PDB file of C-alpha atoms and ligand atoms in Angstrom:
ATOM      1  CA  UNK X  55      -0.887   5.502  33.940  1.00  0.00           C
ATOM      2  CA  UNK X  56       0.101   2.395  32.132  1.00  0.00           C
ATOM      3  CA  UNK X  57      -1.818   1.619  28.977  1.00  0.00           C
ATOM      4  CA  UNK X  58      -1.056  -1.653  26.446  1.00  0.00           C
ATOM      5  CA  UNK X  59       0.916  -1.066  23.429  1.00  0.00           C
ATOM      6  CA  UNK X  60      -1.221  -2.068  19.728  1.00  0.00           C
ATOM      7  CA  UNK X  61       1.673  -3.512  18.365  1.00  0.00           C
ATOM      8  CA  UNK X  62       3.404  -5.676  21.061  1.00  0.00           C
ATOM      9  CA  UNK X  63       0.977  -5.257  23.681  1.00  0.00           C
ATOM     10  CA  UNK X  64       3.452  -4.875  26.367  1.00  0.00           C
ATOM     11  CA  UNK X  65       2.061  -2.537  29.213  1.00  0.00           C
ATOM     12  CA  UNK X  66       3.967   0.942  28.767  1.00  0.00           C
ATOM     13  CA  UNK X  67       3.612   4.435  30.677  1.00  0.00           C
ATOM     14  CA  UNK X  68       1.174   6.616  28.761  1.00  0.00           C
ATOM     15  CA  UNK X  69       3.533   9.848  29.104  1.00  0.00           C
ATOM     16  CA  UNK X  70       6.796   8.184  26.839  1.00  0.00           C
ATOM     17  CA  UNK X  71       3.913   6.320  24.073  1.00  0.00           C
ATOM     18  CA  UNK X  72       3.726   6.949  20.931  1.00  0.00           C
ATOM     19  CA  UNK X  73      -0.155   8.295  20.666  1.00  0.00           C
ATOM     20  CA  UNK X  74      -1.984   7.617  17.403  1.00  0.00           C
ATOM     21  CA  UNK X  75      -4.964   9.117  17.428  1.00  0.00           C
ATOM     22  CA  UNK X  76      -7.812   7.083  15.627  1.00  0.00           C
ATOM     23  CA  UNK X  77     -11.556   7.115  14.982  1.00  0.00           C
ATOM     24  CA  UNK X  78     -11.528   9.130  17.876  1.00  0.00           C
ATOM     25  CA  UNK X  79      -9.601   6.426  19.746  1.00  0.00           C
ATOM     26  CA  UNK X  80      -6.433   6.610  20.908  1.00  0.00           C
ATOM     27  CA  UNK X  81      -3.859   3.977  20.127  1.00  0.00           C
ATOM     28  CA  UNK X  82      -0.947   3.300  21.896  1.00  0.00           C
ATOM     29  CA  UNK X  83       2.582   2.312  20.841  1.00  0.00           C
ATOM     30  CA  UNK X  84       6.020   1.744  22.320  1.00  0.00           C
ATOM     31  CA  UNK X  85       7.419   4.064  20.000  1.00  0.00           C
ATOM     32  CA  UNK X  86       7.066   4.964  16.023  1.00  0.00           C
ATOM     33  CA  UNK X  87       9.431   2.158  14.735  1.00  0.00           C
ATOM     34  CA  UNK X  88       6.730  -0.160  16.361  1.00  0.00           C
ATOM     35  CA  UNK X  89       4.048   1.691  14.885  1.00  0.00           C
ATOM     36  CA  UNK X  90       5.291   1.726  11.449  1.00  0.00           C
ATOM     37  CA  UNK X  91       5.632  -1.609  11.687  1.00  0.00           C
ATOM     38  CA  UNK X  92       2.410  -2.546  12.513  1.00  0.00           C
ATOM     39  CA  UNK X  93       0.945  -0.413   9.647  1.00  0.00           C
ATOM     40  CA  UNK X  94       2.958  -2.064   6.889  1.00  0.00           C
ATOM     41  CA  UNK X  95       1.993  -5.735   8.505  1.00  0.00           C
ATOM     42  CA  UNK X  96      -1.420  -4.574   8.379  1.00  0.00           C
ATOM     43  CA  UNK X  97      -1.033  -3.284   4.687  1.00  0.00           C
ATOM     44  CA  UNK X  98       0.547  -6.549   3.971  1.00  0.00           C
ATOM     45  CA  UNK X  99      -1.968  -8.793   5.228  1.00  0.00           C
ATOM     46  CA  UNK X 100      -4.524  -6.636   3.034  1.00  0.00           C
ATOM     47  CA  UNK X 101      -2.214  -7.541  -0.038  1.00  0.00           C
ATOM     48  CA  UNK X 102      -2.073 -10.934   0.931  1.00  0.00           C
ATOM     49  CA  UNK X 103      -5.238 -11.316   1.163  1.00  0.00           C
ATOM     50  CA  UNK X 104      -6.184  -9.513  -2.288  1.00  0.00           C
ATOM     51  CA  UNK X 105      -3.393 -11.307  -3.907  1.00  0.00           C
ATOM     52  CA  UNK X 106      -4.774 -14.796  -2.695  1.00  0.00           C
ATOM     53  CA  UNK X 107      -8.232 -13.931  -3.727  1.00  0.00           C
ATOM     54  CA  UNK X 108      -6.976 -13.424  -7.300  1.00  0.00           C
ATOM     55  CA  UNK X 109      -5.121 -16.628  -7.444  1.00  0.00           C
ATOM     56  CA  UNK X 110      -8.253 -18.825  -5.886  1.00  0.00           C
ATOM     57  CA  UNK X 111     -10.513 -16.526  -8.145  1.00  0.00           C
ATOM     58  CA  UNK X 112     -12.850 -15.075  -5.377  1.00  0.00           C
ATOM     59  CA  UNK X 113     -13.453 -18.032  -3.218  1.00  0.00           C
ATOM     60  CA  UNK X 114     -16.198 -17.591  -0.263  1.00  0.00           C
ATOM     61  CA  UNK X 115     -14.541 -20.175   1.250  1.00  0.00           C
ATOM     62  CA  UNK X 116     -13.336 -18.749   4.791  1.00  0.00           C
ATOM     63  CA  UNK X 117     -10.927 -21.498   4.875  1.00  0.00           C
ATOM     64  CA  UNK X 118      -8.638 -19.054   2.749  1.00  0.00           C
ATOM     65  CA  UNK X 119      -8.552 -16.730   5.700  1.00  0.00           C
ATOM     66  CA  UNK X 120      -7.714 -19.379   7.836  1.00  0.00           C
ATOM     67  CA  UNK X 121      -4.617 -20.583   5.978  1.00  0.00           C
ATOM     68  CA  UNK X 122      -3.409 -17.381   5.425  1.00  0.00           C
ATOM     69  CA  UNK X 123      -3.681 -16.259   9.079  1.00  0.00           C
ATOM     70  CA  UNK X 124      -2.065 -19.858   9.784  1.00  0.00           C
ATOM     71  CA  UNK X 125       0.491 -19.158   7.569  1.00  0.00           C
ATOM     72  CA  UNK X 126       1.205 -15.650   8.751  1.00  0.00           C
ATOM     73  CA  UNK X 127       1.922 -16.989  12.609  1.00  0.00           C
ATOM     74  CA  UNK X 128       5.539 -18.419  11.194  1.00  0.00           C
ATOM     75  CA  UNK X 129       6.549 -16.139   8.137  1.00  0.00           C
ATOM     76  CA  UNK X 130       4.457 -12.926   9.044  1.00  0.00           C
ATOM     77  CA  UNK X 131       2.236 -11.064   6.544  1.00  0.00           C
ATOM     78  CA  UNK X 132       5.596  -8.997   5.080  1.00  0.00           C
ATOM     79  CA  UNK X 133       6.691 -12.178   3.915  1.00  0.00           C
ATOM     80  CA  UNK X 134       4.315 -13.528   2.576  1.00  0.00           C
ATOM     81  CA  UNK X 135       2.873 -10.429   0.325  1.00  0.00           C
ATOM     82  CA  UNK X 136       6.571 -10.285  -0.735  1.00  0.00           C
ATOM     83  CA  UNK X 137       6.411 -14.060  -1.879  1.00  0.00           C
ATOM     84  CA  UNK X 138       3.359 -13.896  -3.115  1.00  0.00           C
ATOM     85  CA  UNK X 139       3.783 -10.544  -5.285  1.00  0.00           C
ATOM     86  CA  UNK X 140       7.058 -11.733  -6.481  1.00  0.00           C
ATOM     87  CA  UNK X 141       6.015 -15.429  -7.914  1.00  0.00           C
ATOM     88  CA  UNK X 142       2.533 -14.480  -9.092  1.00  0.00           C
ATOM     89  CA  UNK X 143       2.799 -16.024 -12.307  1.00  0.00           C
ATOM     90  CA  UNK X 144       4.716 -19.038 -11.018  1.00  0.00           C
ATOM     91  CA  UNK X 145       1.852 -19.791  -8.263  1.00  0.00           C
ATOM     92  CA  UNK X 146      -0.722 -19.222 -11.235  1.00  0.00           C
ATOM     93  CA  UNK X 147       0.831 -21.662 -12.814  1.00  0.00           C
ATOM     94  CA  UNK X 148       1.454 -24.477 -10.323  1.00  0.00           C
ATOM     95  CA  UNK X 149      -2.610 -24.137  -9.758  1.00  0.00           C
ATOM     96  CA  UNK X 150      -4.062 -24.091 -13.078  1.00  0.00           C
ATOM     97  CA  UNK X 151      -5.910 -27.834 -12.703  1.00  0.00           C
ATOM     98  CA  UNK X 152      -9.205 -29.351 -11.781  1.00  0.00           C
ATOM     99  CA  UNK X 153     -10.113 -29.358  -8.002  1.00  0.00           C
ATOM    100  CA  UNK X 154     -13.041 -31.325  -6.380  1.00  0.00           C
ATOM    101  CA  UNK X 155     -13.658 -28.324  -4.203  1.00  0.00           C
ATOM    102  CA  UNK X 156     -13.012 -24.673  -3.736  1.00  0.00           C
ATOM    103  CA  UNK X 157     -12.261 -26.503  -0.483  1.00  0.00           C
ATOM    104  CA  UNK X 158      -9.233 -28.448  -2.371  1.00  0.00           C
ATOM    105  CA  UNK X 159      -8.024 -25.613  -4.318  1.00  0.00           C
ATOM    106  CA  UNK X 160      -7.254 -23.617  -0.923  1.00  0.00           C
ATOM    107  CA  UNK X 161      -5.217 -26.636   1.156  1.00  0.00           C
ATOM    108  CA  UNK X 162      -3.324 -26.809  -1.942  1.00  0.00           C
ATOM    109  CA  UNK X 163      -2.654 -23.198  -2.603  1.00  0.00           C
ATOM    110  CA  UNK X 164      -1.512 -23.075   1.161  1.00  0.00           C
ATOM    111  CA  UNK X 165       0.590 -26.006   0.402  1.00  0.00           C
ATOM    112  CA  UNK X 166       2.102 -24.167  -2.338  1.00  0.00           C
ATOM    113  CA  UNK X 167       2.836 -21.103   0.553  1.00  0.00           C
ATOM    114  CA  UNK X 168       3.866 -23.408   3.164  1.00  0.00           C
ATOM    115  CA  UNK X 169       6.452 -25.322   1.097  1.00  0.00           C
ATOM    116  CA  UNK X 170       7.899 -22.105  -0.334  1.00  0.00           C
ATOM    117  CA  UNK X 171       8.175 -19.346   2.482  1.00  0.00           C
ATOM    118  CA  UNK X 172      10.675 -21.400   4.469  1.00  0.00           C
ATOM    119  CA  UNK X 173      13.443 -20.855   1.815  1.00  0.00           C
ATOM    120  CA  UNK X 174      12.332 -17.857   0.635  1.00  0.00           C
ATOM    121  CA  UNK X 175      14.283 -14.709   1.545  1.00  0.00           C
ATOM    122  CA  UNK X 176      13.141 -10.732   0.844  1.00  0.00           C
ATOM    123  CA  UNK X 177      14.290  -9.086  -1.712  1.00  0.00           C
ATOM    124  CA  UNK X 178      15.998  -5.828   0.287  1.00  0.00           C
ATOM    125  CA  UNK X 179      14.099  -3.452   2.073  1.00  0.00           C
ATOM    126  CA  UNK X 180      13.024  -0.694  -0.322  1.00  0.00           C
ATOM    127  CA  UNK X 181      14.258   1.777   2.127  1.00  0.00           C
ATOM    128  CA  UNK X 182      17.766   0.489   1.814  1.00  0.00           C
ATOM    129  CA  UNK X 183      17.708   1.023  -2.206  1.00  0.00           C
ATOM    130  CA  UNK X 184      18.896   4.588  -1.887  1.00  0.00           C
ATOM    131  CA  UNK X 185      21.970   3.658   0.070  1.00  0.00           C
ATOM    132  CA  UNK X 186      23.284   1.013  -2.709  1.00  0.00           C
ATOM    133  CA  UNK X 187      22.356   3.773  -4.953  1.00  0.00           C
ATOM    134  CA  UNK X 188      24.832   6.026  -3.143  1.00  0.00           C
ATOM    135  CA  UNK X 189      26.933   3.632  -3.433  1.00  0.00           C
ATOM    136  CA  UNK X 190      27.509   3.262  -7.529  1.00  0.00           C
ATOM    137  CA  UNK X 191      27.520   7.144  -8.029  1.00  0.00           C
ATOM    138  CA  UNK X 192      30.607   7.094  -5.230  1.00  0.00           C
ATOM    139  CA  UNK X 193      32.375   4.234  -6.955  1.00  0.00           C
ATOM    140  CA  UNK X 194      31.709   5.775 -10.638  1.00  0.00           C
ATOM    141  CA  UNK X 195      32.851   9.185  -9.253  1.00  0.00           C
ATOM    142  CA  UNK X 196      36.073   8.047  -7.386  1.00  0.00           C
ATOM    143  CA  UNK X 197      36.836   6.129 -10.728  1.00  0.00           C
ATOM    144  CA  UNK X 198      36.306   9.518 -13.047  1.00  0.00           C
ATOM    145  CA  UNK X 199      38.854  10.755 -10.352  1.00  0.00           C
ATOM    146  CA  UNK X 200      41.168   8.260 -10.690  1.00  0.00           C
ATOM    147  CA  UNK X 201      41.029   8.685 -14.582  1.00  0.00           C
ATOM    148  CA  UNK X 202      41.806  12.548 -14.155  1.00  0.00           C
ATOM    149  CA  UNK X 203      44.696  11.351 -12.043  1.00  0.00           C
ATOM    150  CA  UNK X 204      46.365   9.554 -14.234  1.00  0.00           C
ATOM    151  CA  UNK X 205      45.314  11.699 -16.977  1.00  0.00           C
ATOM    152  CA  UNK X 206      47.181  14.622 -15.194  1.00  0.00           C
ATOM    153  CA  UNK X 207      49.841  12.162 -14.854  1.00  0.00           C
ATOM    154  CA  UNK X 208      50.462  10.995 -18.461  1.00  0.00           C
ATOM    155  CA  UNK X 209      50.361  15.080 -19.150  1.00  0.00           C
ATOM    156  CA  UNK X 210      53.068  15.425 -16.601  1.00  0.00           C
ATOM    157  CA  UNK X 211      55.229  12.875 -18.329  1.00  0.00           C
ATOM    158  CA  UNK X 212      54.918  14.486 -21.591  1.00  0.00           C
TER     159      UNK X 212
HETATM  160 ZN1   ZN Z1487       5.282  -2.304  21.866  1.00  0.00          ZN
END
């Protein structure tokens, strides 16, 4: 039986799916990879979303939603909760003025999102923090090696 995967909704056999089970619903997935990644673009989009509603200071305006979910369709909500977290202050800042409208405040806000995502790149992947961490403790260990080396040396020569 072929049922649609959540994330990329590509048809897939039920038997190799990953199965989430859900408010009594099962969801479907090609495999976990896909599935973790549709949980932390769904987490994102929350943090977008509660991000941008502190910068526009609680706007009804359901334009906001409609920007963001614009915005998301070429930068994705990772992105963009990575921007946004990252230059809170800055964006703060660039908005602090007088607007006509809450209307007003939102086009330029997206403005503001639109102009900066397409240079912006991540920060690395938290996951990949442990591995450069690795890294230094290998390089400052090799180098307390190297130091007994030549210590052992220089006591050789004596
Ligand atoms: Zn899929």
């Amino acid at each position: 039986m072929l049922v649609g995967c959540k994330a990329c909704k590509k048809k897939i056999d039920r038997s190799v799916a990953f199965k989430v089970r859900k408010n009594n619903v099962n969801n479907y997935y090609c495999n976990e990879q896909e599935y973790n990644r549709k949980q932390l673009e769904l987490e994102s989009r929350k943090k977008v979303i509660d991000l941008s509603l502190e910068l526009c200071g609680n706007t009804t305006n359901t334009n906001l939603m409609k920007e963001l979910n614009d915005i998301s369709k070429t930068h994705g909500y990772v992105k963009m909760a990575k921007y946004i977290e990252e230059h809170m202050i800055e964006i703060d800042k660039a908005m602090s003025m007088e607007y006509v409208s809450d209307f007003a405040m939102i086009r330029y806000y997206a403005a503001i999102l639109k102009n900066s995502l397409g240079d912006y790149v991540p920060s690395e992947e938290q996951e990949d923090t442990p591995i450069s961490v690795d890294i230094i403790e290998d390089v400052k260990y090799k180098s307390n090696d190297k130091k007994s080396f030549f210590d052992m040396f220089a006591e050789y020569e004596e």
